[in-house]
Coordinates of C-alpha atoms and ligand atoms in Angstrom, one line a residue:
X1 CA 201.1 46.4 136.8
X2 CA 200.7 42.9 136.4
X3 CA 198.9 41.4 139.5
X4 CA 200.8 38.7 141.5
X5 CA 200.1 35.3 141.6
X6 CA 199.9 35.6 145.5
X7 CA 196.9 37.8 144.9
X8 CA 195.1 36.1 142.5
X9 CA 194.8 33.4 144.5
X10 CA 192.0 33.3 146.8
X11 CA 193.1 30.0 149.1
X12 CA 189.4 30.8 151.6
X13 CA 187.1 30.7 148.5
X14 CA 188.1 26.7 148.3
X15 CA 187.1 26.7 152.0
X16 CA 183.8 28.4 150.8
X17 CA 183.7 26.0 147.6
X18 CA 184.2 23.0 150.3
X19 CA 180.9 23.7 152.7
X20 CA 179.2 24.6 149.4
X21 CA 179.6 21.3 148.4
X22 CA 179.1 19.4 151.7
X23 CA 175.9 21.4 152.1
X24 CA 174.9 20.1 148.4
X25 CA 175.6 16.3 149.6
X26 CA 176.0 15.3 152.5
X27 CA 173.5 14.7 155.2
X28 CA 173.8 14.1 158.8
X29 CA 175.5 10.9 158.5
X30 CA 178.2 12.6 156.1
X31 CA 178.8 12.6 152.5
X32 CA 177.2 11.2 150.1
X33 CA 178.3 11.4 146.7
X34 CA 178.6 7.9 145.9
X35 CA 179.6 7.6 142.2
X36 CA 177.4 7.1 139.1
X37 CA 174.3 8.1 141.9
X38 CA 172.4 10.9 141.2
X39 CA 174.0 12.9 144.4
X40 CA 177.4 12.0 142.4
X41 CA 176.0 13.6 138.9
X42 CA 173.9 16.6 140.6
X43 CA 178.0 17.2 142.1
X44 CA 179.6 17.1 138.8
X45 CA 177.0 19.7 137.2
X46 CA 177.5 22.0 140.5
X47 CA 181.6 21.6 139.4
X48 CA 181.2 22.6 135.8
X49 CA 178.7 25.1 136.4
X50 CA 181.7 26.9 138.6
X51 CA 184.1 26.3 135.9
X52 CA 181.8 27.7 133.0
X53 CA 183.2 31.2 134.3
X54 CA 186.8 29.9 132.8
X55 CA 188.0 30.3 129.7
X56 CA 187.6 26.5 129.6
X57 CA 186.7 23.3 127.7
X58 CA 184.9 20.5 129.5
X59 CA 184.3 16.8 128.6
X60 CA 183.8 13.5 130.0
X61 CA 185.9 10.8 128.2
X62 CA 185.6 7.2 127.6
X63 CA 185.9 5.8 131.1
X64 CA 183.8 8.7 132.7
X65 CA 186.8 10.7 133.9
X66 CA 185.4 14.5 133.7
X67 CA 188.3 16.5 132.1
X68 CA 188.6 20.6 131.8
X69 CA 191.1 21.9 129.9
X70 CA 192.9 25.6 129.8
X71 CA 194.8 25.7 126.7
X72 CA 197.8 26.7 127.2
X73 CA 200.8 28.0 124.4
X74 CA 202.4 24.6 124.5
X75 CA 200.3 21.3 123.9
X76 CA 202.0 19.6 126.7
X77 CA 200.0 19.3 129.7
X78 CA 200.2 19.7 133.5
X79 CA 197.3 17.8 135.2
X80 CA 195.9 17.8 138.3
X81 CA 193.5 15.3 139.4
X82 CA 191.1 14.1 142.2
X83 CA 187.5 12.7 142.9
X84 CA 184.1 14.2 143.5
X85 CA 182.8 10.7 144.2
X86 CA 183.1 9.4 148.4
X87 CA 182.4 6.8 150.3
X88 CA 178.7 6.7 151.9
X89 CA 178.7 8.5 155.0
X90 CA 182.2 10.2 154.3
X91 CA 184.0 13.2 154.9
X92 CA 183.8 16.2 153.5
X93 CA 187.4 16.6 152.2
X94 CA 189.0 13.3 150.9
X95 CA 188.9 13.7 147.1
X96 CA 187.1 17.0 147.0
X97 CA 189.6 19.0 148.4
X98 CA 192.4 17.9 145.6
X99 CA 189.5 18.7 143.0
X100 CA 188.4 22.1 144.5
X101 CA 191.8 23.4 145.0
X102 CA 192.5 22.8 141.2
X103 CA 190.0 25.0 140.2
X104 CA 190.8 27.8 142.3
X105 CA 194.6 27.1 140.6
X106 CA 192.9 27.2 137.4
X107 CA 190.8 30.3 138.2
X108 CA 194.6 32.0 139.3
X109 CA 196.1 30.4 136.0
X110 CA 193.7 31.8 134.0
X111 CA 193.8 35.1 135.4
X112 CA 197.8 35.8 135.7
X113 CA 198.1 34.8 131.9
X114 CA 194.6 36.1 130.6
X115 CA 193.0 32.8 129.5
X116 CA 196.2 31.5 127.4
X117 CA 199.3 29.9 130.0
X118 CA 202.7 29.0 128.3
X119 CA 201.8 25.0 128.9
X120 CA 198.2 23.5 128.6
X121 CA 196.6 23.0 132.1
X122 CA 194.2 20.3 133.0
X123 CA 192.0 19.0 135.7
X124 CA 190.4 15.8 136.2
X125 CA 188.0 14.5 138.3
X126 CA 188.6 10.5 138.4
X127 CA 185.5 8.5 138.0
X128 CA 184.6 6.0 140.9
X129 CA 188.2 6.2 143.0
X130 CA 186.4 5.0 145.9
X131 CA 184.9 1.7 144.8
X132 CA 182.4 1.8 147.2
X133 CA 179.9 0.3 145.0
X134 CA 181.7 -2.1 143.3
X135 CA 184.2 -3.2 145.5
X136 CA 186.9 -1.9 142.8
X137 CA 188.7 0.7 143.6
X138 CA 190.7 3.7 141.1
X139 CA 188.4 2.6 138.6
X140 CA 188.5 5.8 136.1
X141 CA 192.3 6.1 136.9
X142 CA 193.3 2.4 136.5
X143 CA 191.0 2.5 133.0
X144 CA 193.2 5.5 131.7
X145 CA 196.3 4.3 132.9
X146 CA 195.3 0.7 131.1
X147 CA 195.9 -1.2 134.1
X148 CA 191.8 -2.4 134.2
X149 CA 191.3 -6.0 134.5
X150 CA 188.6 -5.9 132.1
X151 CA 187.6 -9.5 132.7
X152 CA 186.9 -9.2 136.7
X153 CA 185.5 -5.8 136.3
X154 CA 182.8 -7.3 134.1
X155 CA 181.5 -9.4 136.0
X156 CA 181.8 -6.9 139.2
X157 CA 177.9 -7.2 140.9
X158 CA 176.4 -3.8 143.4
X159 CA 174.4 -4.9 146.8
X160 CA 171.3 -5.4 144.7
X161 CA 172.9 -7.6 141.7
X162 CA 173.6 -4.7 139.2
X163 CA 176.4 -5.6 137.1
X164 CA 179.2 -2.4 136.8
X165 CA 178.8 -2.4 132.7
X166 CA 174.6 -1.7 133.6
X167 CA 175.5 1.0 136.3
X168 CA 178.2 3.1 133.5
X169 CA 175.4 2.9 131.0
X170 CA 173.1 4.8 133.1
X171 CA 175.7 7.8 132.9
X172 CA 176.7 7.2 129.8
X173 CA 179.6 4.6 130.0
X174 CA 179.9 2.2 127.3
X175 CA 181.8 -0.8 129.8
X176 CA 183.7 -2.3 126.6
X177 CA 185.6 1.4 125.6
X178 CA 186.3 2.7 128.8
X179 CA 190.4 2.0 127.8
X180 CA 189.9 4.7 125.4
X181 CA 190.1 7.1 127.6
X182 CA 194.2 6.4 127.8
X183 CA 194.4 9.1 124.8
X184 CA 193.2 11.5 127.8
X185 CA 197.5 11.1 128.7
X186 CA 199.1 11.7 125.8
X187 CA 200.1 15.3 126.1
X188 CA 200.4 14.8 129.5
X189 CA 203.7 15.9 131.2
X190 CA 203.1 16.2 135.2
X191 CA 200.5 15.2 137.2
X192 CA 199.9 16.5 140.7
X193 CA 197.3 15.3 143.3
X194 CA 196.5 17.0 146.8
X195 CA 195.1 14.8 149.2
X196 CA 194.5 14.8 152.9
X197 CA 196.5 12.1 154.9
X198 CA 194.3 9.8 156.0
X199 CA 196.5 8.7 158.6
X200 CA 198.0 10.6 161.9
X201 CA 202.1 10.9 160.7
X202 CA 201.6 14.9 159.8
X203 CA 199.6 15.4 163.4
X204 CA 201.4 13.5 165.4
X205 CA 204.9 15.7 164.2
X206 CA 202.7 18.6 164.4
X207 CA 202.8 19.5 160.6
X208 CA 200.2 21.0 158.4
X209 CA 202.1 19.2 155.1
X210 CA 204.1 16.6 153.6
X211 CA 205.9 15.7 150.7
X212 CA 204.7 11.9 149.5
X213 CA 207.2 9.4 148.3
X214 CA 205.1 7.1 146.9
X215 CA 202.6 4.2 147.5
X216 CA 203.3 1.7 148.9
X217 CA 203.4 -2.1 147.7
X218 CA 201.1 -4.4 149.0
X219 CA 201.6 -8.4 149.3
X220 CA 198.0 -10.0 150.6
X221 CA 198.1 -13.6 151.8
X222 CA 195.9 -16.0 153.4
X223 CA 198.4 -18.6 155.8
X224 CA 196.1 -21.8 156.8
X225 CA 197.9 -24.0 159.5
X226 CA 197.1 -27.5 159.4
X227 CA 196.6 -29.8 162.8
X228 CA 194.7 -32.2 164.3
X229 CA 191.7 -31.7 166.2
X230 CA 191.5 -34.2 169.5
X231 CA 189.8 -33.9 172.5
X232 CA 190.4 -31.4 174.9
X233 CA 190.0 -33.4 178.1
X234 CA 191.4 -36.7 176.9
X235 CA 195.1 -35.3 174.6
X236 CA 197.8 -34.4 177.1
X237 CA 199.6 -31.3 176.2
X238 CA 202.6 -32.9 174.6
X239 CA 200.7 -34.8 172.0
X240 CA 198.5 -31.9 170.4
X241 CA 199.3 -30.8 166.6
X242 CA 197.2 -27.3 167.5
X243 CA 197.3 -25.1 164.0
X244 CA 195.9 -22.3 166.4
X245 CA 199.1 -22.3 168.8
X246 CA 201.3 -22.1 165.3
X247 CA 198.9 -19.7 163.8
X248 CA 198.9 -17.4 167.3
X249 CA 203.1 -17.3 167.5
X250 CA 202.8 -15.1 164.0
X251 CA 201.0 -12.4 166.0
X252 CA 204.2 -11.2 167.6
X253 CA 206.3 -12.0 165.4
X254 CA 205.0 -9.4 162.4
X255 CA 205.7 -6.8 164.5
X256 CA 209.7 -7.5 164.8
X257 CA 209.4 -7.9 160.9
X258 CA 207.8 -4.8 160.9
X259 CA 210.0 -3.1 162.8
X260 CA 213.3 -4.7 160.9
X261 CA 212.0 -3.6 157.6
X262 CA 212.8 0.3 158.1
X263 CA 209.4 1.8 157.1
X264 CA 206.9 -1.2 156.4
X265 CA 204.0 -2.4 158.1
X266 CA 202.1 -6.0 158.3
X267 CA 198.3 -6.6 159.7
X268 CA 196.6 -10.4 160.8
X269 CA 193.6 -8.5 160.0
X270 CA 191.4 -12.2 160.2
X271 CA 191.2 -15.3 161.9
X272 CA 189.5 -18.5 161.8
X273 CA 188.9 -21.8 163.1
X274 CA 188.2 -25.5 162.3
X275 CA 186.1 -26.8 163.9
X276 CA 186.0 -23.7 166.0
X277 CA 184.0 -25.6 169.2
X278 CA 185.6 -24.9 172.6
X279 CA 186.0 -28.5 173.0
X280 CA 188.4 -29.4 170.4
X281 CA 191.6 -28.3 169.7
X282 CA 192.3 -26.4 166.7
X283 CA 192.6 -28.8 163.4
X284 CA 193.0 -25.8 161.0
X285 CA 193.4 -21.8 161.2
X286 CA 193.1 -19.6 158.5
X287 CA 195.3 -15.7 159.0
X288 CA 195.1 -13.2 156.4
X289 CA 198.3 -11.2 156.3
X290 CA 198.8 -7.7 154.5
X291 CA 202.3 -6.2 154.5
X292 CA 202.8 -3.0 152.5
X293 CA 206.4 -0.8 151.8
X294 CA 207.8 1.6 149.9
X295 CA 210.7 -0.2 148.8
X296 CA 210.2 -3.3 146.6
X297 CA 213.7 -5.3 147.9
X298 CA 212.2 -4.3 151.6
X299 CA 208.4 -5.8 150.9
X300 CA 210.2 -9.1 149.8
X301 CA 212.1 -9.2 152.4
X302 CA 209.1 -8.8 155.2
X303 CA 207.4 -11.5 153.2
X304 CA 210.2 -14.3 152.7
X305 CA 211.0 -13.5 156.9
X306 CA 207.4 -14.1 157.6
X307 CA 207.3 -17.1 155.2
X308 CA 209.9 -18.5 157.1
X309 CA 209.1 -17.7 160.4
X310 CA 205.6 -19.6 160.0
X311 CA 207.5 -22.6 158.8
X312 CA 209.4 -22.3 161.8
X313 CA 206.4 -22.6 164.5
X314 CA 204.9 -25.1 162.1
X315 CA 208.0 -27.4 162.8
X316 CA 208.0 -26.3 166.3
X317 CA 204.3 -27.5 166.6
X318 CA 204.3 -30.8 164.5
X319 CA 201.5 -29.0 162.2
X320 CA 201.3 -28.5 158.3
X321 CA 201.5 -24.9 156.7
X322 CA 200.8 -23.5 153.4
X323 CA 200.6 -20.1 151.5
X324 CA 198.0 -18.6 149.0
X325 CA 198.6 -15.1 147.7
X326 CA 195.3 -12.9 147.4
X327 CA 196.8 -10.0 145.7
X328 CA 199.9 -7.9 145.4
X329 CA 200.8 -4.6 144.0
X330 CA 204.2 -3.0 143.1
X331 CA 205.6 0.3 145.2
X332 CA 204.8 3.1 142.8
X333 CA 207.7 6.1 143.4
X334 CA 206.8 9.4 142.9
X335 CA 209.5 11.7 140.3
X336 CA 212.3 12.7 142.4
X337 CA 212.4 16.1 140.9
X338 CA 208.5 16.7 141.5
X339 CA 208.7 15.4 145.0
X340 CA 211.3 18.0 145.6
X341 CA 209.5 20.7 144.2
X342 CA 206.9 19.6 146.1
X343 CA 209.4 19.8 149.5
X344 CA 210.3 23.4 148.4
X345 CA 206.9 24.5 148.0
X346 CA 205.8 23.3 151.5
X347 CA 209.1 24.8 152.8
X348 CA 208.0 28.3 151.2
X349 CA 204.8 27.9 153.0
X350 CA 205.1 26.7 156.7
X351 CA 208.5 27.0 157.1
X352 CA 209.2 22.7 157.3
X353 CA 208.3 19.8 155.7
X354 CA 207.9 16.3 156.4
X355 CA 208.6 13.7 153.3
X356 CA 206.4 10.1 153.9
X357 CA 204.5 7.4 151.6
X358 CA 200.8 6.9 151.4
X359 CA 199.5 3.8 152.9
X360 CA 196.8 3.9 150.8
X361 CA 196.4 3.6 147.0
X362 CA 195.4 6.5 145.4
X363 CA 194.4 7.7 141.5
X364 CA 198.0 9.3 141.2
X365 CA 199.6 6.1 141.8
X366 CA 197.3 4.8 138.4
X367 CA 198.8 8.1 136.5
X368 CA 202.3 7.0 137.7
X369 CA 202.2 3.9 137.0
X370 CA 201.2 5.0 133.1
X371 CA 204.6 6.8 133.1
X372 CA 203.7 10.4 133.1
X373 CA 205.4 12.2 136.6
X374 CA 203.8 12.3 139.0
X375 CA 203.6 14.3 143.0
X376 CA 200.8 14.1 145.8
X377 CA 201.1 16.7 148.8
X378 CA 199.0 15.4 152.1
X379 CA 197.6 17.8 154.4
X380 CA 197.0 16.9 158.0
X381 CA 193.9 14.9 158.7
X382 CA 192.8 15.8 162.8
X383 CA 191.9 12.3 164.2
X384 CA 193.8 10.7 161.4
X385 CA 190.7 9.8 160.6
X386 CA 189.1 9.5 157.4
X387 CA 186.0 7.4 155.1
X388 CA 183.7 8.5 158.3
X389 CA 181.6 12.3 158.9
X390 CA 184.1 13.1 162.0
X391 CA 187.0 13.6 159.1
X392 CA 188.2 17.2 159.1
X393 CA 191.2 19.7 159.0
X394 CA 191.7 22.7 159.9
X395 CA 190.5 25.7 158.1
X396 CA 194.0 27.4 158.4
X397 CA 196.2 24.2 157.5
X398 CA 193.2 24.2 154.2
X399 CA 194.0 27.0 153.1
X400 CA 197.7 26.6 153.4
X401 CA 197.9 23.4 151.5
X402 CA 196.0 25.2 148.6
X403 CA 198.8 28.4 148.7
X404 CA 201.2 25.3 148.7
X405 CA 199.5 23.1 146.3
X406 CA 199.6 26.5 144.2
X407 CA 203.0 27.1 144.6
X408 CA 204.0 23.5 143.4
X409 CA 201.9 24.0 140.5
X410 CA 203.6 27.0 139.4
X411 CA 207.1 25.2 139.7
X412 CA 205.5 22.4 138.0
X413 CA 204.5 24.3 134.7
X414 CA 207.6 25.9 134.7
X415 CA 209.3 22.6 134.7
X416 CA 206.8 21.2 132.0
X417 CA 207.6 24.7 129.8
X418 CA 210.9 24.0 130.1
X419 CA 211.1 20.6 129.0
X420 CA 208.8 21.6 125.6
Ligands
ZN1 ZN1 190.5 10.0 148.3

């Protein structure tokens, strides 16, 4: 008798893969598999080393982006994706986790249909999602998906001057054809990323997993207020033009925007001022402001209230106030069907799910964005903490997600089969 895929899979050898790995690079300060370093390539040969016992194929394409491939009846593809590569000091699970529970999926592919699945199945492991080096984040994803900025990317400088196109030649990257590595999509028909939250929704609901939405948008500005500075003994109260007072009544006010905007969130995350001595007041005050949802008609909508609100307490203050957008990205929505496969699988697991977007941008949103459908599951992060050594999860809720992760990849090829 055929064995089930419930016992091929063996959910506490990606625990074992995990501390493997963490004992392989990371030290006491935490991970260190910074990409294109050495720790970064010694991690990719330990990962195809422990693929070599697949019926595999293994290449890196044009953008540095390790692919493995199980061929599969059908050339249509189902992908899973993560990222070996970390922040310095990180944790031992963001990225990694999606990675190693995708080969363990493969290993129980491979097994139940004896090296030859109805659909091809394929897993990356995104080049450089962290951007730690560089500054630029999803860099491997956003060069597949063809949303690079080839021009700022180029001229992208490390701590000690190295330019990004020097740093990809030293593994092998030629800078100018990284876009080639788009034809890596073409079959491609789903793609599924498991990633741990990052943020403390699934703990604080006391739920090992969730369902994600989406990413959200993101519209960065920088708001300078413009006063006068006069002496703060000699101006009475009523004559001031005091950018900081202006600048200050925004504080309160992002949080009722927030709070109107069903789901979204907005962050002053910096402030500054001219001439910035205690004995003046302020002449001109400089706030960043980051507001990020799900839903596009909702992020323009937080923005134009909080465009309007500062031109408000500029009024109200007799002071000048003007806009400069630093950047902006659209909400990427997962596919609807995925994301309920996705529900169901989690359902199947633990009994209740939880469906939320991701604050944060990750490779899948790239993959999305390139039109192929795509799903992330999140497991719960304890501390909601994560880019820092104290990140962890549980070793039961671990091994859950990859049962669940499992069970949506099942669905998923199924769905992809279906569609051939
Ligand atoms: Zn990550």
């Amino acid at each position: 008798m055929m064995k089930s895929m419930s016992t091929l899979l063996n959910p506490k050898r990606t625990v074992a893969d995990l501390k493997d790995l963490r004992n392989l690079t990371a030290d006491e300060n935490g991970a260190q598999r910074v990409a294109f370093t050495k720790t970064w390539v010694k991690t990719r040969g330990w990962l195809r080393e422990k693929l070599q016992a697949l019926r595999v194929e293994s290449h890196v394409d044009a953008a540095g982006n390790l692919w493995t491939t199980l061929r599969g009846e059908s050339e249509r593809a189902l992908l899973i994706g993560g990222h070996m590569d970390s922040v310095p000091n990180g944790g031992w699970l963001d990225g990694c986790l999606n990675v190693l529970a995708g080969v363990e999926i493969l290993r129980r592919i491979n097994a139940e249909y004896k090296g030859k699945p109805p659909v091809t199945v394929r897993l990356v492991d995104w080049a450089d999602e962290e951007g730690a080096r560089f500054g630029k984040s999803l860099f491997g994803s956003s060069a597949c998906s063809g949303t690079l900025n080839m021009e700022e990317a180029r001229g992208l400088k490390d701590r000690d001057g190295i330019r990004l196109p020097e740093a990809l030649k030293e593994v092998g990257v030629e800078f100018e054809r990284v876009k080639e590595s788009g034809k890596e999509l073409k079959q491609a028909a789903a793609y599924l990323e498991l990633h741990i939250e990052q943020g403390p929704v699934l703990l604080d609901l006391d739920l090992p997993l969730g369902a994600v939405l989406g990413t959200f948008g993101v519209e960065r500005h920088a708001i300078t207020f413009l006063g006068q500075a006069a002496h703060s003994g000699s101006t009475p109260m009523n004559r001031r033009k005091d950018a900081f007072l202006a600048a200050a009544k925004m504080s309160p006010e992002i949080y009722r925007i927030a709070e109107r905007s069903n789901g979204g969130v907005c962050t002053i995350g910096s402030c500054t001022t001219a001439p910035g001595i205690v004995t003046s007041v302020v002449q001109e005050c400089r706030i960043t402001l980051d507001q990020r949802h799900l839903d596009a008609p909702a992020l323009s909508r937080m923005l134009r209230e909080a465009k309007e609100a500062s031109e408000r307490f500029a009024k109200e203050g007799n002071v000048n106030v003007s806009w400069n957008r630093l950047w902006q990205i659209e909400p990427v929505l997962f596919n609807p069907e995925l994301v309920e496969m996705c529900s169901e699988s989690i359902r199947e697991t633990c009994g209740k799910v939880h469906r939320l977007p991701s604050g944060p941008l990750h490779d899948a949103a790239e993959v999305a964005r390139a039109g192929v459908p795509t799903v992330m599951m999140f497991v719960q992060s304890l501390h909601g903490i994560s880019h820092n050594k104290i990140e962890d999860t549980k070793e039961e809720h671990l091994e859950m997600c990859v049962t669940a992760f499992d069970k949506l990849a099942d669905k998923a090829m199924k769905w992809v089969g279906r569609e051939a």
